[in-house]
């Protein structure tokens, strides 16, 4: 009976209320999702995508479906793993043994940072795979007899792929995992994904990001927080050896992409022949900059969410950004995350068009004279995933963690915030809330406070949350660090970590509530 009551209370705190406007948005979004799936499926059966052409349409459909499923776990697992570190694992060790195994590995030493870095590359790689399965090679090919304008918006620009990637692969799982962390990763699929992310990081492909981390630490004067002893001997040499290898891979990826763009050997040259090589290079770095700004903005927003209002912005645009974002105790923050997701995925798909090559192996035109097998691999554009992960994602996250106020004060931040909120207002991805409710019902997920209580209840039961400092160089988890496991309000000031601090917070809240009532009476 107690669990039922706690689940009901949690639902009241977390669930979105069904209003006539929301109902219209949900129906329209689900309809748009259904249309997007249908049109992309039809495109695949024309053989007009790279995977459908190189293999067959059924392979493209299966690969795309598996990529979406894996992306959903990658995104949901992140929300769980960045929210659980403060919670005493003994509280869920017996009820959720596989979640405990995930936590035992992820929270050892600096493994959480390693996971987040490997996971970031996995997201880009999976999205690029989806792009290769769903992006048309020849825009003129007929699909369901649709007008050219509809094909241009939904297939050439990629709105259909963006819609179902965001809803099915990202937002649905994020909605559930951000409040049902413990249930979400209580399975071996999550544990497998964690090991893969750790392996990707161990490979060293992304290690040039650590060089950026050290440079930012030196510039900002802030030490890099670590839970491990300094590297010495072989460990030191192995680490910096992988940094050098990563720099070489990054340099090669950039060289391949730029040469192909200037020679007109990329997918964007086929789709849009009117775009000159110089403009193509500019647009590539423009879209990467948009991704970088949005990646940095989410880190900056959650980094300052706990600060007093008068410390959040120090310029006109910084204050305008905070006034818009944190209005009504942060009501626009979830909206920004949804609009941001749409914009980032759109940019990912566009970057994929700029980095996938169209050179036919075996005709003597292989870039840099590489083998036919290597050329066939590069044609899929995976070098774009390396470039985008390091230069358009991780680097900007690290910079934002070092200089969050500078990001807030940037006028571009305010513009992108307005764009993200406008995209969310359209309701394009509102169907994610419906599918999240369906997934929650089918999987039997329950809110975290049912198992471990709220942060305040954990304090009263002598299981207070641990404090984890976040400093320059830490890859904060995709915006979800603003939410605390079991919390009903992620923006209600710094959370207490002792009974005395809890009582002090309650006294402040009561005093503030009294002042508000007195102001209304006056």
mmCIF file of C-alpha atoms in Angstrom, residues 175-375:
data_model
loop_
_atom_site.group_PDB
_atom_site.id
_atom_site.type_symbol
_atom_site.label_atom_id
_atom_site.label_comp_id
_atom_site.label_asym_id
_atom_site.label_seq_id
_atom_site.Cartn_x
_atom_site.Cartn_y
_atom_site.Cartn_z
ATOM 1 C CA UNK A 175 11.774 10.927 -20.326
ATOM 2 C CA UNK A 176 11.630 7.609 -18.487
ATOM 3 C CA UNK A 177 15.263 7.137 -17.529
ATOM 4 C CA UNK A 178 15.622 10.605 -15.993
ATOM 5 C CA UNK A 179 13.056 9.697 -13.284
ATOM 6 C CA UNK A 180 13.259 5.886 -13.330
ATOM 7 C CA UNK A 181 17.032 5.478 -13.289
ATOM 8 C CA UNK A 182 17.131 2.401 -11.101
ATOM 9 C CA UNK A 183 14.679 0.341 -13.138
ATOM 10 C CA UNK A 184 15.986 1.479 -16.504
ATOM 11 C CA UNK A 185 19.465 -0.041 -16.276
ATOM 12 C CA UNK A 186 18.479 -3.171 -14.369
ATOM 13 C CA UNK A 187 19.219 -5.385 -17.398
ATOM 14 C CA UNK A 188 22.195 -6.916 -19.170
ATOM 15 C CA UNK A 189 21.643 -4.845 -22.316
ATOM 16 C CA UNK A 190 22.565 -1.789 -20.241
ATOM 17 C CA UNK A 191 25.588 -3.570 -18.781
ATOM 18 C CA UNK A 192 26.723 -4.616 -22.265
ATOM 19 C CA UNK A 193 26.358 -1.012 -23.499
ATOM 20 C CA UNK A 194 28.421 0.221 -20.548
ATOM 21 C CA UNK A 195 31.236 -2.201 -21.398
ATOM 22 C CA UNK A 196 31.154 -1.151 -25.057
ATOM 23 C CA UNK A 197 31.383 2.545 -24.126
ATOM 24 C CA UNK A 198 34.316 1.810 -21.811
ATOM 25 C CA UNK A 199 36.012 -0.163 -24.598
ATOM 26 C CA UNK A 200 35.540 2.709 -27.054
ATOM 27 C CA UNK A 201 37.191 5.089 -24.599
ATOM 28 C CA UNK A 202 40.005 2.610 -23.899
ATOM 29 C CA UNK A 203 40.731 2.359 -27.635
ATOM 30 C CA UNK A 204 42.091 5.910 -27.517
ATOM 31 C CA UNK A 205 40.248 7.211 -30.581
ATOM 32 C CA UNK A 206 38.837 10.101 -28.510
ATOM 33 C CA UNK A 207 41.912 10.681 -26.332
ATOM 34 C CA UNK A 208 42.812 13.997 -27.978
ATOM 35 C CA UNK A 209 39.884 15.316 -25.912
ATOM 36 C CA UNK A 210 42.027 14.781 -22.820
ATOM 37 C CA UNK A 211 44.624 17.135 -24.298
ATOM 38 C CA UNK A 212 41.880 19.762 -24.615
ATOM 39 C CA UNK A 213 40.895 18.988 -21.035
ATOM 40 C CA UNK A 214 44.437 19.680 -19.807
ATOM 41 C CA UNK A 215 44.732 22.867 -21.871
ATOM 42 C CA UNK A 216 41.458 24.228 -20.441
ATOM 43 C CA UNK A 217 42.582 23.325 -16.950
ATOM 44 C CA UNK A 218 45.821 25.259 -17.451
ATOM 45 C CA UNK A 219 44.047 28.293 -18.947
ATOM 46 C CA UNK A 220 41.286 28.456 -16.321
ATOM 47 C CA UNK A 221 43.564 27.677 -13.401
ATOM 48 C CA UNK A 222 41.178 24.986 -12.189
ATOM 49 C CA UNK A 223 42.582 21.545 -11.351
ATOM 50 C CA UNK A 224 41.061 18.474 -12.997
ATOM 51 C CA UNK A 225 39.054 16.540 -10.437
ATOM 52 C CA UNK A 226 40.074 12.886 -10.328
ATOM 53 C CA UNK A 227 39.460 9.866 -8.121
ATOM 54 C CA UNK A 228 42.630 8.104 -9.226
ATOM 55 C CA UNK A 229 46.348 8.495 -8.436
ATOM 56 C CA UNK A 230 48.615 10.355 -10.904
ATOM 57 C CA UNK A 231 49.722 8.361 -13.945
ATOM 58 C CA UNK A 232 53.286 7.107 -13.822
ATOM 59 C CA UNK A 233 55.539 4.804 -15.815
ATOM 60 C CA UNK A 234 53.744 2.596 -18.315
ATOM 61 C CA UNK A 235 50.319 4.048 -17.469
ATOM 62 C CA UNK A 236 51.592 7.557 -18.231
ATOM 63 C CA UNK A 237 53.241 6.492 -21.509
ATOM 64 C CA UNK A 238 50.233 4.440 -22.608
ATOM 65 C CA UNK A 239 47.845 7.338 -21.924
ATOM 66 C CA UNK A 240 49.824 9.959 -23.833
ATOM 67 C CA UNK A 241 50.595 7.479 -26.602
ATOM 68 C CA UNK A 242 46.853 7.150 -27.185
ATOM 69 C CA UNK A 243 46.545 10.946 -27.148
ATOM 70 C CA UNK A 244 49.082 11.142 -29.992
ATOM 71 C CA UNK A 245 47.291 8.365 -31.869
ATOM 72 C CA UNK A 246 43.988 10.206 -31.450
ATOM 73 C CA UNK A 247 45.512 13.422 -32.786
ATOM 74 C CA UNK A 248 46.749 11.517 -35.837
ATOM 75 C CA UNK A 249 43.287 10.002 -36.429
ATOM 76 C CA UNK A 250 41.658 13.404 -36.014
ATOM 77 C CA UNK A 251 44.133 15.008 -38.417
ATOM 78 C CA UNK A 252 43.593 12.274 -41.009
ATOM 79 C CA UNK A 253 39.802 12.550 -40.669
ATOM 80 C CA UNK A 254 39.948 16.303 -41.183
ATOM 81 C CA UNK A 255 42.249 15.948 -44.192
ATOM 82 C CA UNK A 256 39.999 13.339 -45.844
ATOM 83 C CA UNK A 257 36.882 15.439 -45.271
ATOM 84 C CA UNK A 258 38.354 18.723 -46.505
ATOM 85 C CA UNK A 259 39.983 17.224 -49.601
ATOM 86 C CA UNK A 260 36.751 15.425 -50.507
ATOM 87 C CA UNK A 261 34.723 18.623 -50.039
ATOM 88 C CA UNK A 262 37.032 20.678 -52.236
ATOM 89 C CA UNK A 263 37.044 17.916 -54.892
ATOM 90 C CA UNK A 264 33.245 17.587 -54.823
ATOM 91 C CA UNK A 265 33.385 13.945 -53.710
ATOM 92 C CA UNK A 266 30.837 14.046 -50.876
ATOM 93 C CA UNK A 267 27.120 13.300 -50.667
ATOM 94 C CA UNK A 268 26.292 16.987 -50.339
ATOM 95 C CA UNK A 269 27.778 17.604 -53.796
ATOM 96 C CA UNK A 270 25.415 15.000 -55.251
ATOM 97 C CA UNK A 271 22.330 16.240 -53.411
ATOM 98 C CA UNK A 272 22.983 19.946 -53.832
ATOM 99 C CA UNK A 273 25.327 20.481 -56.824
ATOM 100 C CA UNK A 274 24.793 24.247 -56.638
ATOM 101 C CA UNK A 275 26.752 24.394 -53.359
ATOM 102 C CA UNK A 276 30.353 25.359 -54.130
ATOM 103 C CA UNK A 277 33.259 23.590 -52.375
ATOM 104 C CA UNK A 278 34.108 26.714 -50.369
ATOM 105 C CA UNK A 279 30.515 27.085 -49.191
ATOM 106 C CA UNK A 280 30.381 23.383 -48.333
ATOM 107 C CA UNK A 281 33.408 23.742 -46.050
ATOM 108 C CA UNK A 282 31.860 26.803 -44.408
ATOM 109 C CA UNK A 283 28.536 25.024 -43.852
ATOM 110 C CA UNK A 284 30.285 21.990 -42.349
ATOM 111 C CA UNK A 285 31.976 24.082 -39.686
ATOM 112 C CA UNK A 286 28.840 26.204 -39.235
ATOM 113 C CA UNK A 287 26.698 23.168 -38.372
ATOM 114 C CA UNK A 288 29.467 21.801 -36.161
ATOM 115 C CA UNK A 289 29.519 25.138 -34.332
ATOM 116 C CA UNK A 290 25.761 24.964 -33.821
ATOM 117 C CA UNK A 291 26.177 21.498 -32.312
ATOM 118 C CA UNK A 292 29.021 22.771 -30.144
ATOM 119 C CA UNK A 293 27.025 25.739 -28.847
ATOM 120 C CA UNK A 294 24.051 23.549 -27.971
ATOM 121 C CA UNK A 295 26.288 20.964 -26.287
ATOM 122 C CA UNK A 296 27.941 23.710 -24.263
ATOM 123 C CA UNK A 297 24.653 25.435 -23.450
ATOM 124 C CA UNK A 298 23.150 22.393 -21.756
ATOM 125 C CA UNK A 299 26.233 22.070 -19.560
ATOM 126 C CA UNK A 300 26.237 25.783 -18.734
ATOM 127 C CA UNK A 301 22.503 25.852 -17.976
ATOM 128 C CA UNK A 302 22.666 23.014 -15.479
ATOM 129 C CA UNK A 303 25.907 24.291 -14.000
ATOM 130 C CA UNK A 304 24.250 27.595 -13.032
ATOM 131 C CA UNK A 305 20.788 26.197 -12.220
ATOM 132 C CA UNK A 306 21.650 25.958 -8.522
ATOM 133 C CA UNK A 307 23.126 29.458 -8.308
ATOM 134 C CA UNK A 308 21.175 32.421 -6.925
ATOM 135 C CA UNK A 309 19.372 34.296 -9.684
ATOM 136 C CA UNK A 310 21.598 37.373 -9.400
ATOM 137 C CA UNK A 311 24.729 35.283 -10.085
ATOM 138 C CA UNK A 312 23.536 33.484 -13.218
ATOM 139 C CA UNK A 313 24.243 36.155 -15.812
ATOM 140 C CA UNK A 314 26.509 39.194 -15.793
ATOM 141 C CA UNK A 315 25.533 40.825 -19.095
ATOM 142 C CA UNK A 316 22.326 41.935 -20.779
ATOM 143 C CA UNK A 317 22.070 38.751 -22.835
ATOM 144 C CA UNK A 318 23.113 36.598 -19.894
ATOM 145 C CA UNK A 319 20.265 38.002 -17.815
ATOM 146 C CA UNK A 320 17.782 37.728 -20.708
ATOM 147 C CA UNK A 321 18.800 34.092 -21.201
ATOM 148 C CA UNK A 322 18.346 33.248 -17.515
ATOM 149 C CA UNK A 323 15.059 35.133 -17.216
ATOM 150 C CA UNK A 324 13.674 33.136 -20.130
ATOM 151 C CA UNK A 325 15.176 29.802 -19.166
ATOM 152 C CA UNK A 326 14.425 29.785 -15.446
ATOM 153 C CA UNK A 327 11.018 31.462 -15.555
ATOM 154 C CA UNK A 328 8.630 29.800 -13.125
ATOM 155 C CA UNK A 329 11.373 27.747 -11.450
ATOM 156 C CA UNK A 330 12.825 26.415 -14.662
ATOM 157 C CA UNK A 331 9.698 25.618 -16.642
ATOM 158 C CA UNK A 332 11.490 26.265 -19.946
ATOM 159 C CA UNK A 333 14.478 24.047 -19.169
ATOM 160 C CA UNK A 334 12.830 20.770 -20.281
ATOM 161 C CA UNK A 335 11.510 22.603 -23.350
ATOM 162 C CA UNK A 336 15.028 23.685 -24.244
ATOM 163 C CA UNK A 337 16.301 20.114 -23.927
ATOM 164 C CA UNK A 338 13.665 18.859 -26.378
ATOM 165 C CA UNK A 339 14.215 21.670 -28.896
ATOM 166 C CA UNK A 340 17.966 21.267 -28.495
ATOM 167 C CA UNK A 341 17.705 17.560 -29.270
ATOM 168 C CA UNK A 342 15.896 18.290 -32.524
ATOM 169 C CA UNK A 343 18.467 20.875 -33.578
ATOM 170 C CA UNK A 344 21.460 18.722 -32.669
ATOM 171 C CA UNK A 345 20.176 15.633 -34.483
ATOM 172 C CA UNK A 346 19.348 17.757 -37.539
ATOM 173 C CA UNK A 347 22.908 19.088 -37.501
ATOM 174 C CA UNK A 348 24.281 15.541 -37.105
ATOM 175 C CA UNK A 349 22.439 14.389 -40.217
ATOM 176 C CA UNK A 350 23.617 17.421 -42.187
ATOM 177 C CA UNK A 351 27.215 16.914 -41.067
ATOM 178 C CA UNK A 352 26.874 13.284 -42.178
ATOM 179 C CA UNK A 353 26.068 14.491 -45.702
ATOM 180 C CA UNK A 354 29.196 16.662 -45.709
ATOM 181 C CA UNK A 355 31.500 13.872 -44.530
ATOM 182 C CA UNK A 356 30.265 10.771 -46.388
ATOM 183 C CA UNK A 357 32.217 10.229 -49.610
ATOM 184 C CA UNK A 358 30.998 9.262 -53.085
ATOM 185 C CA UNK A 359 34.287 7.957 -54.510
ATOM 186 C CA UNK A 360 33.769 4.590 -56.232
ATOM 187 C CA UNK A 361 36.474 2.115 -55.149
ATOM 188 C CA UNK A 362 38.444 0.404 -57.897
ATOM 189 C CA UNK A 363 38.401 3.276 -60.403
ATOM 190 C CA UNK A 364 41.779 4.678 -59.412
ATOM 191 C CA UNK A 365 40.374 7.758 -57.672
ATOM 192 C CA UNK A 366 40.755 6.614 -54.087
ATOM 193 C CA UNK A 367 41.574 9.485 -51.766
ATOM 194 C CA UNK A 368 45.278 9.640 -50.836
ATOM 195 C CA UNK A 369 45.734 6.392 -52.826
ATOM 196 C CA UNK A 370 44.310 4.196 -50.059
ATOM 197 C CA UNK A 371 43.086 0.654 -50.668
ATOM 198 C CA UNK A 372 39.636 -0.092 -52.084
ATOM 199 C CA UNK A 373 38.499 -1.565 -48.765
ATOM 200 C CA UNK A 374 39.594 1.538 -46.866
ATOM 201 C CA UNK A 375 37.882 3.752 -49.435
#
